[in-house]
CSV table of N, CA and C in Angstrom, one decimal:
chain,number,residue,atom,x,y,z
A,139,UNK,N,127.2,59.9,76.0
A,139,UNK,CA,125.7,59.9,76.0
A,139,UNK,C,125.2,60.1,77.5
A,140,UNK,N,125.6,59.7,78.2
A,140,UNK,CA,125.3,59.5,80.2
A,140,UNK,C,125.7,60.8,80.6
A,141,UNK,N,126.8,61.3,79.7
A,141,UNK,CA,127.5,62.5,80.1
A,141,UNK,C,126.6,63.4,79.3
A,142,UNK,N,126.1,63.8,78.4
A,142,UNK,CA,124.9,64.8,77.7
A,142,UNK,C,123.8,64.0,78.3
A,143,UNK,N,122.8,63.6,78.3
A,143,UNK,CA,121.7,63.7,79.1
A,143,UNK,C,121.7,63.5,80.6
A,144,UNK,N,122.2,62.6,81.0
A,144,UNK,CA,122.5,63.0,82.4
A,144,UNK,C,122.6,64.4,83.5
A,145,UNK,N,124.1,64.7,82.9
A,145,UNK,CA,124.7,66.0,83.7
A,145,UNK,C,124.9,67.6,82.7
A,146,UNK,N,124.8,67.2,81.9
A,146,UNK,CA,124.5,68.4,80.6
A,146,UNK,C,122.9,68.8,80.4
A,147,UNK,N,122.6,68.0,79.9
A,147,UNK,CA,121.0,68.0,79.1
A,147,UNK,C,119.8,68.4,80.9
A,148,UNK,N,120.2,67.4,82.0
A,148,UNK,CA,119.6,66.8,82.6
A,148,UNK,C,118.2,66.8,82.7
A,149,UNK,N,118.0,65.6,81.2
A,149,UNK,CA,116.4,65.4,81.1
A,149,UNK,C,116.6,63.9,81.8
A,150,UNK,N,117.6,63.1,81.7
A,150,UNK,CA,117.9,61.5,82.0
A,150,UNK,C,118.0,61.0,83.8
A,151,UNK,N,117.4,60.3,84.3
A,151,UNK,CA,117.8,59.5,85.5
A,151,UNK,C,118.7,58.7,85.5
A,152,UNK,N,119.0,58.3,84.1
A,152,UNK,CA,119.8,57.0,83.8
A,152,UNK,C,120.0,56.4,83.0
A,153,UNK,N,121.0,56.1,82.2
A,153,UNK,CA,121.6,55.8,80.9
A,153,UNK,C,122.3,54.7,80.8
A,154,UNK,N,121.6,53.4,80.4
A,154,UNK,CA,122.7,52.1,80.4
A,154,UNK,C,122.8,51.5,78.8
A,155,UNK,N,124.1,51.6,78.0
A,155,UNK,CA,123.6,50.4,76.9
A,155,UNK,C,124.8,49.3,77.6
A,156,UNK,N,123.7,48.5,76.5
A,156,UNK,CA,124.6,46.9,76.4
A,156,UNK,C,124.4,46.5,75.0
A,157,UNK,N,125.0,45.2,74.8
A,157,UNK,CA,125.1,44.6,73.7
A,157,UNK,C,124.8,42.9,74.0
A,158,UNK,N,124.3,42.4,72.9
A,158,UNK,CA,124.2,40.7,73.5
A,158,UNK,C,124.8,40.0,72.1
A,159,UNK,N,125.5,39.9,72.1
A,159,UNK,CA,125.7,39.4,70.3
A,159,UNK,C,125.5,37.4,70.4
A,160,UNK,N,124.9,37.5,69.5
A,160,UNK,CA,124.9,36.0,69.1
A,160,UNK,C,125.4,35.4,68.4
A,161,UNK,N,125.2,34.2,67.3
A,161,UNK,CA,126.0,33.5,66.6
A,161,UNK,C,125.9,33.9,65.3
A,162,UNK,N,125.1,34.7,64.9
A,162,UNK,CA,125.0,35.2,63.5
A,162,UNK,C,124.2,36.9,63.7
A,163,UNK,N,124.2,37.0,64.7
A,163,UNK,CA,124.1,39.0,64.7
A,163,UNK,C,124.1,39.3,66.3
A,164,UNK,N,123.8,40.4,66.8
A,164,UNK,CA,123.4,40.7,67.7
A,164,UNK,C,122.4,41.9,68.0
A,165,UNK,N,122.0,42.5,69.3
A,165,UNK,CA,121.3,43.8,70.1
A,165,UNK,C,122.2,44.5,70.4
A,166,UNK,N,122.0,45.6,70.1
A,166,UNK,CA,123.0,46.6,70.8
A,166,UNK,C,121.7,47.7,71.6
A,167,UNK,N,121.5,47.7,73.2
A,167,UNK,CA,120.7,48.6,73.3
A,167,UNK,C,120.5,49.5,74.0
A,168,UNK,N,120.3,50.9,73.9
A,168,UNK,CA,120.6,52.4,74.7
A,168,UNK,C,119.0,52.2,75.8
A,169,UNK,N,119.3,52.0,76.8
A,169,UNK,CA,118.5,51.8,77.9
A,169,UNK,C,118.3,53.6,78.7
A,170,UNK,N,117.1,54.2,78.6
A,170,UNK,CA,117.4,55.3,79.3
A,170,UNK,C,115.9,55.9,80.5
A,171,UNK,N,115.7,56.5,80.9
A,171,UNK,CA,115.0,56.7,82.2
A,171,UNK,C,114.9,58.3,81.9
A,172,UNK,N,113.9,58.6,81.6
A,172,UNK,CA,113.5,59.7,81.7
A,172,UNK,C,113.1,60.6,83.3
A,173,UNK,N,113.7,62.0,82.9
A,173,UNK,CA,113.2,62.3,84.8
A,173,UNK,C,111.7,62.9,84.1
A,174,UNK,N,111.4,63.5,85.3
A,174,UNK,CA,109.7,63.6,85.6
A,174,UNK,C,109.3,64.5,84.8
A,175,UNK,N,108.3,64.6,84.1
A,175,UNK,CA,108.2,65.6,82.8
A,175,UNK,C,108.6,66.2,82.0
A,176,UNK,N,109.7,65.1,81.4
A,176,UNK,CA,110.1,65.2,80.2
A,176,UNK,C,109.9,64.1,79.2
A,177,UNK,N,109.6,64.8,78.3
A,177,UNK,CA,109.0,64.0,76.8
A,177,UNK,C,109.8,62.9,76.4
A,178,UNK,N,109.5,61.9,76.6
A,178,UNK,CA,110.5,60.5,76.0
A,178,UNK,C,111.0,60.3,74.6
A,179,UNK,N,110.2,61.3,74.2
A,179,UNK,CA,110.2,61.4,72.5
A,179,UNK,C,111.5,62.8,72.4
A,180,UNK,N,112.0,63.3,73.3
A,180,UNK,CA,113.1,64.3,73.2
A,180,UNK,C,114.7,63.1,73.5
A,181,UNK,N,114.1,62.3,74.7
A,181,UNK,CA,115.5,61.5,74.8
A,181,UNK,C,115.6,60.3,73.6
A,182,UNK,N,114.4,60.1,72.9
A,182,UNK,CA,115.1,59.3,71.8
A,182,UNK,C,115.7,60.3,70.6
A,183,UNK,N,115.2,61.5,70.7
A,183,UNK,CA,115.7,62.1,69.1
A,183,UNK,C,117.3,62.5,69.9
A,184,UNK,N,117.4,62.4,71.4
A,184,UNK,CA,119.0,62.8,71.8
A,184,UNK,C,120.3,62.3,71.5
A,185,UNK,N,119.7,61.2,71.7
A,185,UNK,CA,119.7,59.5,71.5
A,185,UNK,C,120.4,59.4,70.4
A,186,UNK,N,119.7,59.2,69.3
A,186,UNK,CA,119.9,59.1,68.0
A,186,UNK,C,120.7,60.3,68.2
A,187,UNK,N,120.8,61.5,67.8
A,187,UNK,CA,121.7,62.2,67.4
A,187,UNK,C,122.9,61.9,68.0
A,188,UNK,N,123.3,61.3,69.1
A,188,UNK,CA,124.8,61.2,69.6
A,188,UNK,C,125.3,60.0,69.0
A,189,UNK,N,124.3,58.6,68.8
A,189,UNK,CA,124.7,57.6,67.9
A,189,UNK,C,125.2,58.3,66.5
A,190,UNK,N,124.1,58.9,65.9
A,190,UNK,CA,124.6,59.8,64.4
A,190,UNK,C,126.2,60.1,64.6
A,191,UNK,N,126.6,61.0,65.7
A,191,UNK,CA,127.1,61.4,66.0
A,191,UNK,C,128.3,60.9,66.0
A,192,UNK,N,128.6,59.8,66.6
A,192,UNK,CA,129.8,59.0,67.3
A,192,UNK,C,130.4,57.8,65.8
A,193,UNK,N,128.8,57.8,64.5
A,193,UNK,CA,129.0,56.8,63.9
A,193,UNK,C,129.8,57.4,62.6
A,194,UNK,N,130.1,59.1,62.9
A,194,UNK,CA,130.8,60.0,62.1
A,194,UNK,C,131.9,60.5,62.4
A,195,UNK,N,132.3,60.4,63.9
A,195,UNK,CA,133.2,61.2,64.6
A,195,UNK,C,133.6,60.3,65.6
A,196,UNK,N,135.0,59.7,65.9
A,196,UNK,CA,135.1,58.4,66.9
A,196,UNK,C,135.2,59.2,68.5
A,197,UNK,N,135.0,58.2,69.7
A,197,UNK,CA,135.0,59.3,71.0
A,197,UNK,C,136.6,59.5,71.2
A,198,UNK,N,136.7,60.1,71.8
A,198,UNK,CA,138.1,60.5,72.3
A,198,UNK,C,138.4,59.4,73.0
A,199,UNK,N,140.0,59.4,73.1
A,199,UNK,CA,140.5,58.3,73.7
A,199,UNK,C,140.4,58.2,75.3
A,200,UNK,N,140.3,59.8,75.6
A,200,UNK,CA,140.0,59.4,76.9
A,200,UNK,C,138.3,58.9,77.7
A,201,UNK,N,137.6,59.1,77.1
A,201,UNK,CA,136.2,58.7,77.0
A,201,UNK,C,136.5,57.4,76.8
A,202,UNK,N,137.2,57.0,76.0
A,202,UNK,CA,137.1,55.5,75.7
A,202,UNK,C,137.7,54.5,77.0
A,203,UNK,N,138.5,55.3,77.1
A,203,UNK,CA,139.3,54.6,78.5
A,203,UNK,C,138.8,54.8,79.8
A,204,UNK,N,137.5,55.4,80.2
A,204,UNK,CA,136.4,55.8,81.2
A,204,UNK,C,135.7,54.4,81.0
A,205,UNK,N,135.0,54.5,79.9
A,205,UNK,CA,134.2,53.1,79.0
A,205,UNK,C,134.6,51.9,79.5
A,206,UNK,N,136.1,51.8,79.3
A,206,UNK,CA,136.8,50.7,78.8
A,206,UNK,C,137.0,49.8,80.7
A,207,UNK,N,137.5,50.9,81.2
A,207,UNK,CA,137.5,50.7,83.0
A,207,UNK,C,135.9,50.6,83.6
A,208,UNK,N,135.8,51.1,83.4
A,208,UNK,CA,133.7,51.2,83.9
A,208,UNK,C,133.4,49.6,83.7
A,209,UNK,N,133.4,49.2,82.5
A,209,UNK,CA,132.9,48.4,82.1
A,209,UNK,C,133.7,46.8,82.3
A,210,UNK,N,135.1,47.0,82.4
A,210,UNK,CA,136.2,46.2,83.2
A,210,UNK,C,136.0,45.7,84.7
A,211,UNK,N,135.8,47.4,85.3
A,211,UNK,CA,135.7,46.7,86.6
A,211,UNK,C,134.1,46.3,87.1
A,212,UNK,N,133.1,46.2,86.1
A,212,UNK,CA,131.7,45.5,86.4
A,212,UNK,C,131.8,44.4,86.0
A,213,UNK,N,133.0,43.9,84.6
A,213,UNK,CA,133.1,42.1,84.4
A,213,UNK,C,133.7,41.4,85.7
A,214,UNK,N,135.0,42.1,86.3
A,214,UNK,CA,135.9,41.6,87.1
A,214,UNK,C,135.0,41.6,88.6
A,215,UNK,N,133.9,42.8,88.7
A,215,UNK,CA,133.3,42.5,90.4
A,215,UNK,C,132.5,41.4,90.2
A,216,UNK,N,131.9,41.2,88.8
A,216,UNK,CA,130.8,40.1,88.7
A,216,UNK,C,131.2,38.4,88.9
A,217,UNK,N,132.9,38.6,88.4
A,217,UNK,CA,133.5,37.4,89.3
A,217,UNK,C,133.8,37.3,90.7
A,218,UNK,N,133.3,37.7,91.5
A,218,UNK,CA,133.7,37.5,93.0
A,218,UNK,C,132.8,36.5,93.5
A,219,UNK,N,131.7,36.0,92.9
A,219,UNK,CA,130.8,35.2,93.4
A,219,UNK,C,131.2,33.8,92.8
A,220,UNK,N,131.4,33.0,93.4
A,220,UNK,CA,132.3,31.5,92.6
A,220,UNK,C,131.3,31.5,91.8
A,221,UNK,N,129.7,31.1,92.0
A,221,UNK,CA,128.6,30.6,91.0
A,221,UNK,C,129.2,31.1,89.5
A,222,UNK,N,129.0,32.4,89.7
A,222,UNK,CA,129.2,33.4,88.8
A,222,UNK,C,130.4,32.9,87.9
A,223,UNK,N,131.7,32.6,88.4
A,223,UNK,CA,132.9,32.4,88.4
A,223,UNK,C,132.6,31.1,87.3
A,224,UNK,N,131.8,29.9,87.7
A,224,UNK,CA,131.5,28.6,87.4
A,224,UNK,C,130.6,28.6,85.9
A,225,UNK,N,129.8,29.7,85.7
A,225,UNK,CA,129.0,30.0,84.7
A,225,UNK,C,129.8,30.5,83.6
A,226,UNK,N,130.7,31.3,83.8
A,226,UNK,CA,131.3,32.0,82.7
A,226,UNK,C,132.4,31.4,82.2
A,227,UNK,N,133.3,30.5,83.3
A,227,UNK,CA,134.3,29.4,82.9
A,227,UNK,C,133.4,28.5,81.8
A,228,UNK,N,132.4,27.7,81.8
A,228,UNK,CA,131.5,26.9,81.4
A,228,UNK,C,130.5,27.5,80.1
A,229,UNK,N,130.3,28.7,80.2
A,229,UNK,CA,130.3,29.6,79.1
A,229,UNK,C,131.1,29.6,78.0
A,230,UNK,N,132.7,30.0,78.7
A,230,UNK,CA,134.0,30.0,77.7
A,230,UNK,C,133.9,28.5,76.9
A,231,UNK,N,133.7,27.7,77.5
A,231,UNK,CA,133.7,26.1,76.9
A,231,UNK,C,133.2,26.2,75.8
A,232,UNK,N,131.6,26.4,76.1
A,232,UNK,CA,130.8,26.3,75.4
A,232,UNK,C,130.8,26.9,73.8
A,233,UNK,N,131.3,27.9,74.0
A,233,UNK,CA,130.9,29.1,72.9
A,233,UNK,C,132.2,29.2,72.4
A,234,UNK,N,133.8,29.2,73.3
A,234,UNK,CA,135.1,29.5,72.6
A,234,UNK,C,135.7,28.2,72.5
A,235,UNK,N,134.7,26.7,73.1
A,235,UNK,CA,135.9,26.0,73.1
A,235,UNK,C,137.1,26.0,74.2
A,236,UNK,N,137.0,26.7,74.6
A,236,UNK,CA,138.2,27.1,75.9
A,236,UNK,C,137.8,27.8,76.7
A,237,UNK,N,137.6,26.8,77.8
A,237,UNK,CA,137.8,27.2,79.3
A,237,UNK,C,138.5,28.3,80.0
A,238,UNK,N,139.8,28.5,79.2
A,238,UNK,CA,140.5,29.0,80.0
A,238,UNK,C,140.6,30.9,79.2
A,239,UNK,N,139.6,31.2,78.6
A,239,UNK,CA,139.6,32.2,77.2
A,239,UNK,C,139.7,33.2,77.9
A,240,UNK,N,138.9,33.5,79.4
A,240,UNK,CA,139.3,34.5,80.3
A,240,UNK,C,140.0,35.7,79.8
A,241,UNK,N,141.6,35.2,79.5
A,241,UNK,CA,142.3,36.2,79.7
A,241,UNK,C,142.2,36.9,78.2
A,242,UNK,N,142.2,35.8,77.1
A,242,UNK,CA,141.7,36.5,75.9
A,242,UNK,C,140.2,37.6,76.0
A,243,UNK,N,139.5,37.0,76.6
A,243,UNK,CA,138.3,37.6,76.4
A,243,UNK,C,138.4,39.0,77.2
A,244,UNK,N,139.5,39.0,78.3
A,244,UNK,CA,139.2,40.7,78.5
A,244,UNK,C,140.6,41.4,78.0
A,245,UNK,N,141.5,40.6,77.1
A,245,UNK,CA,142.1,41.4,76.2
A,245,UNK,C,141.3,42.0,74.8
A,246,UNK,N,140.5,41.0,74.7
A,246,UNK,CA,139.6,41.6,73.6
A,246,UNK,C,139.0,43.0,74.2
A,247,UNK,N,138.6,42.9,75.4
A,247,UNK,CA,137.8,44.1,75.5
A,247,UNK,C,138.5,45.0,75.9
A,248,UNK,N,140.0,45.3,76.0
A,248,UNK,CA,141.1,45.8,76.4
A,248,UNK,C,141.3,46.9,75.2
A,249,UNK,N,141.6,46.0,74.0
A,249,UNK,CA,142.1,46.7,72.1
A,249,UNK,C,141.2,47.2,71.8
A,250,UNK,N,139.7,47.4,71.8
A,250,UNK,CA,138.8,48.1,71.5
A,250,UNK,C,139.5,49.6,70.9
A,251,UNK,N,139.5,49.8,70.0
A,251,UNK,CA,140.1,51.6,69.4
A,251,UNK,C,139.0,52.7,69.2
A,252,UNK,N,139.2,53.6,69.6
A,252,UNK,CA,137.5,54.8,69.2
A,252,UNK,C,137.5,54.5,67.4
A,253,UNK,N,138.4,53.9,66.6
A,253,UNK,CA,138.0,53.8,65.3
A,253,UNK,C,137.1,52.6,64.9
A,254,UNK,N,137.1,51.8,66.0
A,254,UNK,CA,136.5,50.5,66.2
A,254,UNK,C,135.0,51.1,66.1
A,255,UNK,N,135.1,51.7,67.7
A,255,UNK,CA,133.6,51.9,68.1
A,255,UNK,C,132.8,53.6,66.6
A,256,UNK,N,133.3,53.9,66.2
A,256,UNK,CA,133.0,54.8,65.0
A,256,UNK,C,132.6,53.9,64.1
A,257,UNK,N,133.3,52.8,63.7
A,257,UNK,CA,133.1,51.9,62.3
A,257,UNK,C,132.0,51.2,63.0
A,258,UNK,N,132.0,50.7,64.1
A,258,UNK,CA,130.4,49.7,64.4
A,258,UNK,C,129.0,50.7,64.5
A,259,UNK,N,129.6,51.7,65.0
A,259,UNK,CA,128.1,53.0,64.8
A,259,UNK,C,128.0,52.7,63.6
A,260,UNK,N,128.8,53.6,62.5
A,260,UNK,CA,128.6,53.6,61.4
A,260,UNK,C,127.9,52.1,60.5
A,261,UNK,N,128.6,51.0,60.6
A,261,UNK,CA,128.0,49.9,60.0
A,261,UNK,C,126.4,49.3,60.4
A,262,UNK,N,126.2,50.3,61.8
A,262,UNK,CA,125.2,49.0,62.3
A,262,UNK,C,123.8,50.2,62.7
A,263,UNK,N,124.2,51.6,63.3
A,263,UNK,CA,123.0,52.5,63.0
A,263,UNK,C,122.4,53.0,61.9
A,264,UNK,N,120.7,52.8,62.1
A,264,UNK,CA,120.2,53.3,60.9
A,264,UNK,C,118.9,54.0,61.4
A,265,UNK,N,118.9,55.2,61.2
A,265,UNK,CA,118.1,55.7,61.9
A,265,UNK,C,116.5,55.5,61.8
A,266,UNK,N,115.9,56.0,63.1
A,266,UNK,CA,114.3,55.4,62.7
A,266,UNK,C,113.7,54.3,63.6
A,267,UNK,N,115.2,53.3,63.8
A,267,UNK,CA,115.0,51.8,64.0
A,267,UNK,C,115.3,51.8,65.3
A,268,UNK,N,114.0,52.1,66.0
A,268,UNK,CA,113.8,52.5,67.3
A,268,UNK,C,112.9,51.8,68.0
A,269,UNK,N,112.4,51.2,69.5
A,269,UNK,CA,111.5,50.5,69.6
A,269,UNK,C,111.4,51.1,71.3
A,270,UNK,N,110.4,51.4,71.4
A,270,UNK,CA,110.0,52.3,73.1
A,270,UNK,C,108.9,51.2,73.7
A,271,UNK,N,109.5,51.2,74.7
A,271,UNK,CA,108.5,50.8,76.0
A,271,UNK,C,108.0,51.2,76.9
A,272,UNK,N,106.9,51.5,77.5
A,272,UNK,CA,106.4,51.9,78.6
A,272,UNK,C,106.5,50.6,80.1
A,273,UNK,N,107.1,51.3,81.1
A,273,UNK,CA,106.9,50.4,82.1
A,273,UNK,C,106.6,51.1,83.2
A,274,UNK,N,105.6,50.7,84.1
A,274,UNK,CA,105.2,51.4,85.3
A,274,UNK,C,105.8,50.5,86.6
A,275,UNK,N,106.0,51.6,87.3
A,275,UNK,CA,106.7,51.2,89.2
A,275,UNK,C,105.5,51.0,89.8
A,276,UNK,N,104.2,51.9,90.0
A,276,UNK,CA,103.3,52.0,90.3
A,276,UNK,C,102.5,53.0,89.5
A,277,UNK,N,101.3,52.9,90.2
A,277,UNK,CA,99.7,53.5,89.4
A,277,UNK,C,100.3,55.2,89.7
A,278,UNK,N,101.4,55.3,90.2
A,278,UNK,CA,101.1,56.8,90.5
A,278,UNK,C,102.8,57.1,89.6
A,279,UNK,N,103.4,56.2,89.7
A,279,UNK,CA,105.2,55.9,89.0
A,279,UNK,C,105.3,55.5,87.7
A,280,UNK,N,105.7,56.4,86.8
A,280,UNK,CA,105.8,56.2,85.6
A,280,UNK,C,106.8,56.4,84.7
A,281,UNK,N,107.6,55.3,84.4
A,281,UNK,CA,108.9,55.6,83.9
A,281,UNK,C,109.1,54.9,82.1
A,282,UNK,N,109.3,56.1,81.4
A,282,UNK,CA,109.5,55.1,79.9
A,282,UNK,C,110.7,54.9,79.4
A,283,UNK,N,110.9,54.1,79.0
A,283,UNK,CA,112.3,53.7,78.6
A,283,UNK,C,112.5,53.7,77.2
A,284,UNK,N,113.6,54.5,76.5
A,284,UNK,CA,113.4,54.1,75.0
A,284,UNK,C,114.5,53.0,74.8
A,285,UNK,N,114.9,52.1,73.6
A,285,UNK,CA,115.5,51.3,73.4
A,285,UNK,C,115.9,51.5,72.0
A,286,UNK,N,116.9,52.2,71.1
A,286,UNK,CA,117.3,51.8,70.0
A,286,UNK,C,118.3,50.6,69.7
A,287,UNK,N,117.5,50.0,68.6
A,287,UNK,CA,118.2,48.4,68.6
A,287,UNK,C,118.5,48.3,67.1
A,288,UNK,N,120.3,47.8,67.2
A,288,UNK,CA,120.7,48.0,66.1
A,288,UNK,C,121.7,46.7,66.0
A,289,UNK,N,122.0,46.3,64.7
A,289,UNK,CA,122.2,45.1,64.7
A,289,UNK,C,123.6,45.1,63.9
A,290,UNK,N,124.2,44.2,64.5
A,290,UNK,CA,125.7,43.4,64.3
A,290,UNK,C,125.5,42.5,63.0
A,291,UNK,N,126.5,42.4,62.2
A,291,UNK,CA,126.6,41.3,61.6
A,291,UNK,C,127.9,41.4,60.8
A,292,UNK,N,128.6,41.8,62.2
A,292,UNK,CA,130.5,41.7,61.5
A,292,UNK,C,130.7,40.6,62.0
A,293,UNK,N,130.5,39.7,62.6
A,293,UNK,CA,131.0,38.2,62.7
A,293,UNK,C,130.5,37.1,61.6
A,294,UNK,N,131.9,36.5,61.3
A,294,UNK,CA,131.1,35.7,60.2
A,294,UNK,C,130.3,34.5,60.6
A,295,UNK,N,129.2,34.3,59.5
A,295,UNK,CA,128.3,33.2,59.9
A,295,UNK,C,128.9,32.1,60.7
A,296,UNK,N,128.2,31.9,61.8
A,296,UNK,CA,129.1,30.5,62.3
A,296,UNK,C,129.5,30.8,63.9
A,297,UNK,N,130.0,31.8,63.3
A,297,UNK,CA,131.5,32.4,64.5
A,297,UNK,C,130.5,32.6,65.7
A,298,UNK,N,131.1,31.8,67.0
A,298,UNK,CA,130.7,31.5,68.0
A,298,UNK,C,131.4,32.4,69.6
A,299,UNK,N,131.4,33.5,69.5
A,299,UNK,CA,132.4,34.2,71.0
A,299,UNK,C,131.4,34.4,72.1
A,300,UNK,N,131.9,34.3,72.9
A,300,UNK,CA,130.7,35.0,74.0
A,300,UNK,C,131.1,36.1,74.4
């Protein structure tokens, strides 16, 4: 997606999703930055079509392993700060029961398979279900963000991970 509107498309400043899952569903959300005179209403229909896309066709493995490291080494820098370090130990408690879940928790994010991330498109995009914000920098800076937000509910009721 960062790779088509970004450096292909280049209508995008900037392309972040995340996900926040909770105890009975979650947010999954495509964060993006439109550059200067381009229609926000083209990066969500882009948008949507690469989710369509990905929720029919899984990414290649090597995309996945760009993903997988990208996203690896922003958990592991975010530990350098003890605070940080103290939160997420205290986190694991909380939510896995175990303190020490660490090393599970970035094995988990390790197995991830492109048939994984195809079956969660597929189960959890529905198109449409879209929600845009406008936010301004200043009176003269104007940047919109679209957000498509799609919802989890492969964990079973109850089930508590962070």
């Amino acid at each position: 997606l960062y790779k088509r509107l970004v450096y292909d498309e280049k209508i995008a400043q900037d392309v972040r999703a995340s996900f926040s899952g909770e105890t009975l569903a979650g947010t999954f959300e495509i964060e993006r930055t439109a550059k200067p005179g381009v229609d926000p209403r083209r990066l969500i229909k882009e948008i949507g079509e690469e989710v369509a896309r990905i929720s029919k066709v899984a990414p290649d493995a090597k995309e996945l392993e760009r993903a997988t490291n990208s996203i690896e080494a922003s958990f592991l820098g975010g530990l350098e700060s003890t605070l940080r370090r103290a939160i997420l130990l205290a986190s694991y408690d909380v939510l896995a029961n175990d303190p020490d879940y660490f090393g599970k928790d970035l094995a988990r994010r390790r197995a991830v398979t492109p048939a994984q991330i195809r079956a969660a498109a597929a189960g959890s995009y529905r198109p449409g279900r879209n929600a845009t914000r406008k936010r301004s920098r200043s009176d003269s800076d104007t940047n919109e963000e679209a957000i498509i937000q799609l919802s989890s509910h492969d964990r079973p009721v109850g089930s508590r991970t962070p």
